[in-house]
Coordinates of C-alpha atoms (C1' of nucleotides) in Angstrom, one line a residue:
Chain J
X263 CA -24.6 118.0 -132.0
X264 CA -22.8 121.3 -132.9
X265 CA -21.3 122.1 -135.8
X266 CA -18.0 121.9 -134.4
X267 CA -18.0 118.1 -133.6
X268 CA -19.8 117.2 -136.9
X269 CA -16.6 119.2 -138.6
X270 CA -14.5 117.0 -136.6
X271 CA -15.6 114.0 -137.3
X272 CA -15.5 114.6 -141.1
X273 CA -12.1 115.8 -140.7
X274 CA -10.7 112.8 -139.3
X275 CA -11.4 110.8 -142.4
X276 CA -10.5 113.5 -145.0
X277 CA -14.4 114.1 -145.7
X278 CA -15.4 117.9 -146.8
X279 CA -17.2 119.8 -144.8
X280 CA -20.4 120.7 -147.4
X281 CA -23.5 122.1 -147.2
X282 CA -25.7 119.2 -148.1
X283 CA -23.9 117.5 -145.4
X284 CA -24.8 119.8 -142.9
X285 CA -28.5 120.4 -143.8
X286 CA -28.9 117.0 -143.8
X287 CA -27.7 116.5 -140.6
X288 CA -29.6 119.5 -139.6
X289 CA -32.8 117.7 -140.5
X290 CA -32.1 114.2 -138.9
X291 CA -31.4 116.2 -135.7
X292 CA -34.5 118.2 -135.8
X293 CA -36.7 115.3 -137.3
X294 CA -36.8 113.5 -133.8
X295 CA -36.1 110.2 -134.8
X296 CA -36.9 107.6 -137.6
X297 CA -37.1 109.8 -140.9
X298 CA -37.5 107.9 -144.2
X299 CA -34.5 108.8 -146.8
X300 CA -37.7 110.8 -149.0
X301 CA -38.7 112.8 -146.0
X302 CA -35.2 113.7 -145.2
X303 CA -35.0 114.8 -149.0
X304 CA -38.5 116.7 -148.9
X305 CA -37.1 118.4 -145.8
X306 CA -33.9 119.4 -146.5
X307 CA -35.2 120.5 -149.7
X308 CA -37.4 123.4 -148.2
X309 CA -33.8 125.0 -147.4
X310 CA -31.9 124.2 -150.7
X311 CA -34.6 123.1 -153.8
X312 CA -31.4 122.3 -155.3
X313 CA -30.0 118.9 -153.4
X314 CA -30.4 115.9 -154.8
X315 CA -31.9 112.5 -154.1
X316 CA -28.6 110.6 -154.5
X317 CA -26.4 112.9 -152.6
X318 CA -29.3 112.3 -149.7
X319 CA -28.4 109.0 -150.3
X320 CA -24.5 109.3 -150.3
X321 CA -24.6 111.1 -147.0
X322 CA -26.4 108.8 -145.6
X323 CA -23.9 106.2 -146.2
X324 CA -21.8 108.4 -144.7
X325 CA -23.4 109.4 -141.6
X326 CA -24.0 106.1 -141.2
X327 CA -20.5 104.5 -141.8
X328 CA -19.5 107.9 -138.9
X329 CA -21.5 106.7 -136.5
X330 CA -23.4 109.6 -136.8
X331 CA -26.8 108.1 -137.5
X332 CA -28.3 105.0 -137.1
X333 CA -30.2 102.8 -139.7
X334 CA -33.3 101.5 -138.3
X335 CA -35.5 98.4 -140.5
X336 CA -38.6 99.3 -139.1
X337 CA -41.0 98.2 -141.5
X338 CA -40.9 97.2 -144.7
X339 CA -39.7 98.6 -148.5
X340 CA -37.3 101.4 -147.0
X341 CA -34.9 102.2 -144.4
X342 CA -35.3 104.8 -141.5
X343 CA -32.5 106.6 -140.2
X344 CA -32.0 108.7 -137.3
X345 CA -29.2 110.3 -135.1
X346 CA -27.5 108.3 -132.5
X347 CA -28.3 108.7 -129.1
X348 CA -29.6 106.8 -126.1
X349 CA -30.4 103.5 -127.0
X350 CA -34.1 103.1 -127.6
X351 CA -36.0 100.6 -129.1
X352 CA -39.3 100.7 -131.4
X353 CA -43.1 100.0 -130.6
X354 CA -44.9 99.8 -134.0
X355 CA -48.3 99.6 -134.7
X356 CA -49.6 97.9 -137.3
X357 CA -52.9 99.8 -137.7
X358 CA -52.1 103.2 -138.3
X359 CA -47.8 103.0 -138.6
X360 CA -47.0 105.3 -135.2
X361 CA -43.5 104.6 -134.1
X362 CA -43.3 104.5 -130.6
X363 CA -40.0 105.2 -128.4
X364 CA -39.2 102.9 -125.7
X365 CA -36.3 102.6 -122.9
X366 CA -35.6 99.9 -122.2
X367 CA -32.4 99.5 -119.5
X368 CA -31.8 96.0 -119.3
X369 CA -31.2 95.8 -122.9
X370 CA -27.9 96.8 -122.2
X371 CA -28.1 93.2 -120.1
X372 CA -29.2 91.1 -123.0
X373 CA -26.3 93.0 -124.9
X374 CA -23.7 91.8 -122.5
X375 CA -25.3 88.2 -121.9
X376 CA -25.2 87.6 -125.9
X377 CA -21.4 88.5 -126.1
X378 CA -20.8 86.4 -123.3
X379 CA -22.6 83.4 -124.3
X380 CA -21.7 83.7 -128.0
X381 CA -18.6 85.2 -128.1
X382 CA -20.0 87.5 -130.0
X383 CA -18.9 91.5 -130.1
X384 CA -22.0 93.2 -130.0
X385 CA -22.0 96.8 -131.9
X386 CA -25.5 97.7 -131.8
X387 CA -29.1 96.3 -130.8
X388 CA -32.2 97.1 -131.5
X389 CA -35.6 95.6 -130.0
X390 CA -38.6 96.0 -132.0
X391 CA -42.1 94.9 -131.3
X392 CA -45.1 95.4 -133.5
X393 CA -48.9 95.6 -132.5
X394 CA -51.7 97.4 -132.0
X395 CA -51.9 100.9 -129.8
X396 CA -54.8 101.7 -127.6
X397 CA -56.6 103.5 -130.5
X398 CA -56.1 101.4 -133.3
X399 CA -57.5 98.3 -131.0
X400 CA -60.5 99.7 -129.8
X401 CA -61.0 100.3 -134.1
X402 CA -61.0 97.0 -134.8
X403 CA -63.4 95.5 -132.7
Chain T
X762 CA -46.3 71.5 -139.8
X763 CA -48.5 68.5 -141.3
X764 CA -50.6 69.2 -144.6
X765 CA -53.4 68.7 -142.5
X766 CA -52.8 71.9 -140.6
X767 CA -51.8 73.4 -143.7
X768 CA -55.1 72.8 -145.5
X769 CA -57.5 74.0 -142.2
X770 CA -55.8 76.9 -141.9
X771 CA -56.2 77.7 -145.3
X772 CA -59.2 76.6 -145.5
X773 CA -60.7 79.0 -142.7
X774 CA -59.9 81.5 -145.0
X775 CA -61.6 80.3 -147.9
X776 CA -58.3 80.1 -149.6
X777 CA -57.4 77.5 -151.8
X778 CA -54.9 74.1 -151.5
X779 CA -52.5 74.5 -154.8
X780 CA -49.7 72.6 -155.3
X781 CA -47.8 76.2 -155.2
X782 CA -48.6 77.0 -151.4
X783 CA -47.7 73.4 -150.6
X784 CA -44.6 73.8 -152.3
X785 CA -43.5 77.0 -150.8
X786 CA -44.4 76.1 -147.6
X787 CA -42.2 72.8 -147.3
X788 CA -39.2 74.7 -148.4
X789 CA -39.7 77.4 -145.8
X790 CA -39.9 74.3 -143.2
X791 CA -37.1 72.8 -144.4
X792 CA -34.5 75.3 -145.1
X793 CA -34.4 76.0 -141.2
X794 CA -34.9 79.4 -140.7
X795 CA -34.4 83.2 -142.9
X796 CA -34.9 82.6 -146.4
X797 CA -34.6 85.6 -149.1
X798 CA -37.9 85.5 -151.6
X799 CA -35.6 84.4 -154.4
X800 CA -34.0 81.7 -152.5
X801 CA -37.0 80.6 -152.2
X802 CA -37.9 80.8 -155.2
X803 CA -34.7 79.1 -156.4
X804 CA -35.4 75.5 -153.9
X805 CA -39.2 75.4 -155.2
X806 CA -38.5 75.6 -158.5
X807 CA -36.1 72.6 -158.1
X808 CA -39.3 70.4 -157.7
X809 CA -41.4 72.7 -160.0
X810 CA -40.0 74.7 -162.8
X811 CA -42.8 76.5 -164.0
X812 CA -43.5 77.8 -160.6
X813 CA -43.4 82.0 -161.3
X814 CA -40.8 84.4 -158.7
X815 CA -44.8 86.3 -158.0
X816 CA -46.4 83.4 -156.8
X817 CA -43.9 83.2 -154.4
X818 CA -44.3 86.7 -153.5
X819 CA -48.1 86.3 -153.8
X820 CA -47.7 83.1 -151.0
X821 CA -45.7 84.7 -148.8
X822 CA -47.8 87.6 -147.8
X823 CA -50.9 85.1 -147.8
X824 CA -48.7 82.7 -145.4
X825 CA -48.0 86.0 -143.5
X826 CA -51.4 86.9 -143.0
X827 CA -52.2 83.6 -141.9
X828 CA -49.8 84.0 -139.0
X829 CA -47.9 80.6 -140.4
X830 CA -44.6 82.3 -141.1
X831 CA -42.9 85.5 -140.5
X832 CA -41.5 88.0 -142.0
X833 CA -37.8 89.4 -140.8
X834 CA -36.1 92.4 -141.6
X835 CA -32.4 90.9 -140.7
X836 CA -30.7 93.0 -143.3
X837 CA -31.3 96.0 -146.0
X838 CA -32.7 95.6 -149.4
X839 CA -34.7 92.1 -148.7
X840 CA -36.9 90.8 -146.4
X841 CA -36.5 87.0 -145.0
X842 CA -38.8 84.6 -144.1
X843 CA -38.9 81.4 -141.3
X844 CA -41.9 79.2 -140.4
X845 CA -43.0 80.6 -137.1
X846 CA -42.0 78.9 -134.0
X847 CA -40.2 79.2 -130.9
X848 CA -39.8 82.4 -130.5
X849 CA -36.1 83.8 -131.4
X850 CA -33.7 86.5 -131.8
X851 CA -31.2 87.2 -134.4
X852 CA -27.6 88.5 -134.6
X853 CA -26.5 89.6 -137.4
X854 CA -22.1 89.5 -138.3
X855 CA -21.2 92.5 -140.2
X856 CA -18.1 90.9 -141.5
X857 CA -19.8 87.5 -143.2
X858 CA -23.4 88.4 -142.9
X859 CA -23.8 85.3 -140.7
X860 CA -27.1 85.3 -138.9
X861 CA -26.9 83.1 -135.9
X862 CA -30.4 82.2 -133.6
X863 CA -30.5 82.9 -130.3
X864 CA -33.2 82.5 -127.4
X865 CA -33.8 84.9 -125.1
X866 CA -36.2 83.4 -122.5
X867 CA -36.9 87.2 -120.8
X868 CA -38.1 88.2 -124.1
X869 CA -41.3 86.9 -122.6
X870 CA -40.4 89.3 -119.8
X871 CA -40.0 92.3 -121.8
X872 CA -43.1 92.1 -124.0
X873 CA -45.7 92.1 -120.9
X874 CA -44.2 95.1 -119.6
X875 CA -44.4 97.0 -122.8
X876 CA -47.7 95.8 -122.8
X877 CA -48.3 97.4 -119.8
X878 CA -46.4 100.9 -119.6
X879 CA -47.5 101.5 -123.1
X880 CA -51.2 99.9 -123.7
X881 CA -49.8 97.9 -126.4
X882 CA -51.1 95.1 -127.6
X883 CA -48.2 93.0 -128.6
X884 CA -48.6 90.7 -131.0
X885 CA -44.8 89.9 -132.5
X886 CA -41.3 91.3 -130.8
X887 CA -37.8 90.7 -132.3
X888 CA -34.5 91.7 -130.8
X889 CA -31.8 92.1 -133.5
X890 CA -27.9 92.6 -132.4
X891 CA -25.2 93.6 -135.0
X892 CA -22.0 93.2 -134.4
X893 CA -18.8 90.7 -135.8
X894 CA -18.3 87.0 -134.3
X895 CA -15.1 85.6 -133.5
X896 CA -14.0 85.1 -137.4
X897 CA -14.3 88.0 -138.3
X898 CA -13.2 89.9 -135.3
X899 CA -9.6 88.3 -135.6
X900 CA -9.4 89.0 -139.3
X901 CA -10.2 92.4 -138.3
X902 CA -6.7 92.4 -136.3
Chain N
dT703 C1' -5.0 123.4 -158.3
dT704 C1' -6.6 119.1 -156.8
dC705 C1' -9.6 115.8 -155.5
dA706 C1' -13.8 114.9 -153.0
dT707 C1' -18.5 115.8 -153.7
dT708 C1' -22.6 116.9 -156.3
dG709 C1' -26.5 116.7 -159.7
dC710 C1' -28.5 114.4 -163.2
dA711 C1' -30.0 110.6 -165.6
dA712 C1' -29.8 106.0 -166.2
dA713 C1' -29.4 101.5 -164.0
dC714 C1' -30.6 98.2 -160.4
dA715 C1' -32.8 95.0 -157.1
dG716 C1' -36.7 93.6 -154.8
dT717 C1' -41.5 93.5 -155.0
dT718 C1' -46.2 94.3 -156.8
dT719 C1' -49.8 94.3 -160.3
dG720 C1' -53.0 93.7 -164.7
dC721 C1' -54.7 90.4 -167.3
dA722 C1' -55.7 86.1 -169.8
dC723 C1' -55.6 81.3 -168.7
dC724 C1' -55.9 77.5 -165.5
dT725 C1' -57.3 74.8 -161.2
dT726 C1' -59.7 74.0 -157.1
dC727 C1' -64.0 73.5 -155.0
Chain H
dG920 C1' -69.3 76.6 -163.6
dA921 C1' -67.7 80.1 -160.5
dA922 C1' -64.2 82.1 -157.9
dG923 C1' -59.8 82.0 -156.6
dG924 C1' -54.9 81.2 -158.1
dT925 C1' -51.2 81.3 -161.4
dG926 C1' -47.7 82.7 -165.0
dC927 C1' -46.0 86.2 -167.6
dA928 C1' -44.5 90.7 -168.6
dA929 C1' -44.7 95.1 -167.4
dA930 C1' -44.8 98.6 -163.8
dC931 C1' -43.2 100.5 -159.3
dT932 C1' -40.4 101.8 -155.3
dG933 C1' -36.3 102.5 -153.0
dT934 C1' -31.5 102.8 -153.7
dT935 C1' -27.1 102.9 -156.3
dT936 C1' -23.9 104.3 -159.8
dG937 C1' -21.3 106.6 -164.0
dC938 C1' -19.9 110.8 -165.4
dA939 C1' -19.2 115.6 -166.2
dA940 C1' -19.4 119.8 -163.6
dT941 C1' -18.7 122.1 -159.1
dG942 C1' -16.6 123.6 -154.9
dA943 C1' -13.8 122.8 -150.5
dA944 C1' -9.2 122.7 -149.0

DNA sequence: TTCATTGCAAACAGTTTGCACCTTC
DNA sequence: GAAGGTGCAAACTGTTTGCAATGAA
């Protein structure tokens, strides 16, 4: 996402345009998916020593409340956040913690089926499986 | 679940039949699916006052490894547990927090493929929707 | 200049752990 | 009697908040 729309989007709802906010945003979009609040922190960090871990926090709220990001509960204890952008889903595995990336089309389907048949208004979805990848399950037996 | 099945499965394990496990496990079965930690805590100690908030910590994760219940991550800041059964999906309202059960019969569907484009061994899969149900959506007008 | 935003430290919530005592087997 | 389980209090982890100082508009 340029600069430009990010500026934008602050904008609309009276938000400052900061630094922080940008590096942060900078990171999310260069972390390729699923960061962990501390590893956005440790990241952005590297660039400016100075941020803090509650403004990390803050913008996250944020980002989050902007549709900019989405907040992911892939495992357990903390959040995971990453920038919105095709829908994909998560493949977890539970021996060594790799988060895989999956497409999965028809989820749009179950999407539209749930409204439908619950009268629900869907805003987001998120499929999430957990297991055991091809290396891990060879390691346990 | 009978006590019977409670005690083999423990048993296998080596693990011990307390009054505690008992305990926790018939409120899990009876509050009907998601319970926080602490409202768990909360019903069991209804029946047994001296029963400690880390035994019911300690129980879940035992239960968990046992494969007897399961452990959801509905919502931020908590985790929530249900007896495992039938397998469901949950959607989740933003404006009351209401999390209503759904089946999703292709679910089935979805896992063997995943299985098979990624070499996956799945073992649990949950699909989790956000979004506001007809309350909240018309107080939102 | 004004008001949103930040950094810091302190508070919180949920969860885990060390240890002495108790219970199940 | 031995080993596993429990209760308590204290520690930990991730996240949030109050407040004075800072910086964008």
């Amino acid at each position: 996402m340029p600069t430009k729309n990010i500026r934008r989007a602050l904008d609309v709802q009276g938000l400052r345009v900061t630094n922080q906010r940008l590096l942060v945003l900078q990171v999310i979009q260069r972390g390729q998916g699923h960061l962990a609040a501390d590893e956005i922190y440790r990241r952005a960090r590297e660039k400016n020593p100075h941020l803090s871990l509650s403004t990390v926090y803050r913008t996250l709220q944020t980002f989050k409340k902007l549709g900019l990001i989405e907040e992911l509960h892939i495992d357990e204890g903390h959040h995971h956040y990453e920038k919105r952008s095709t829908q994909h889903h998560h493949l977890v595995c539970l021996g060594c913690g790799r988060v895989v990336e999956f497409q999965y089309p028809s989820a749009n389907l179950i999407k539209k089926n749930v409204r439908e048949a619950r009268d629900f208004e869907v805003t987001s979805s998120e499929i999430r499986m957990t297991g055991y990848c091809p290396k891990c399950r060879q390691e346990r037996e």
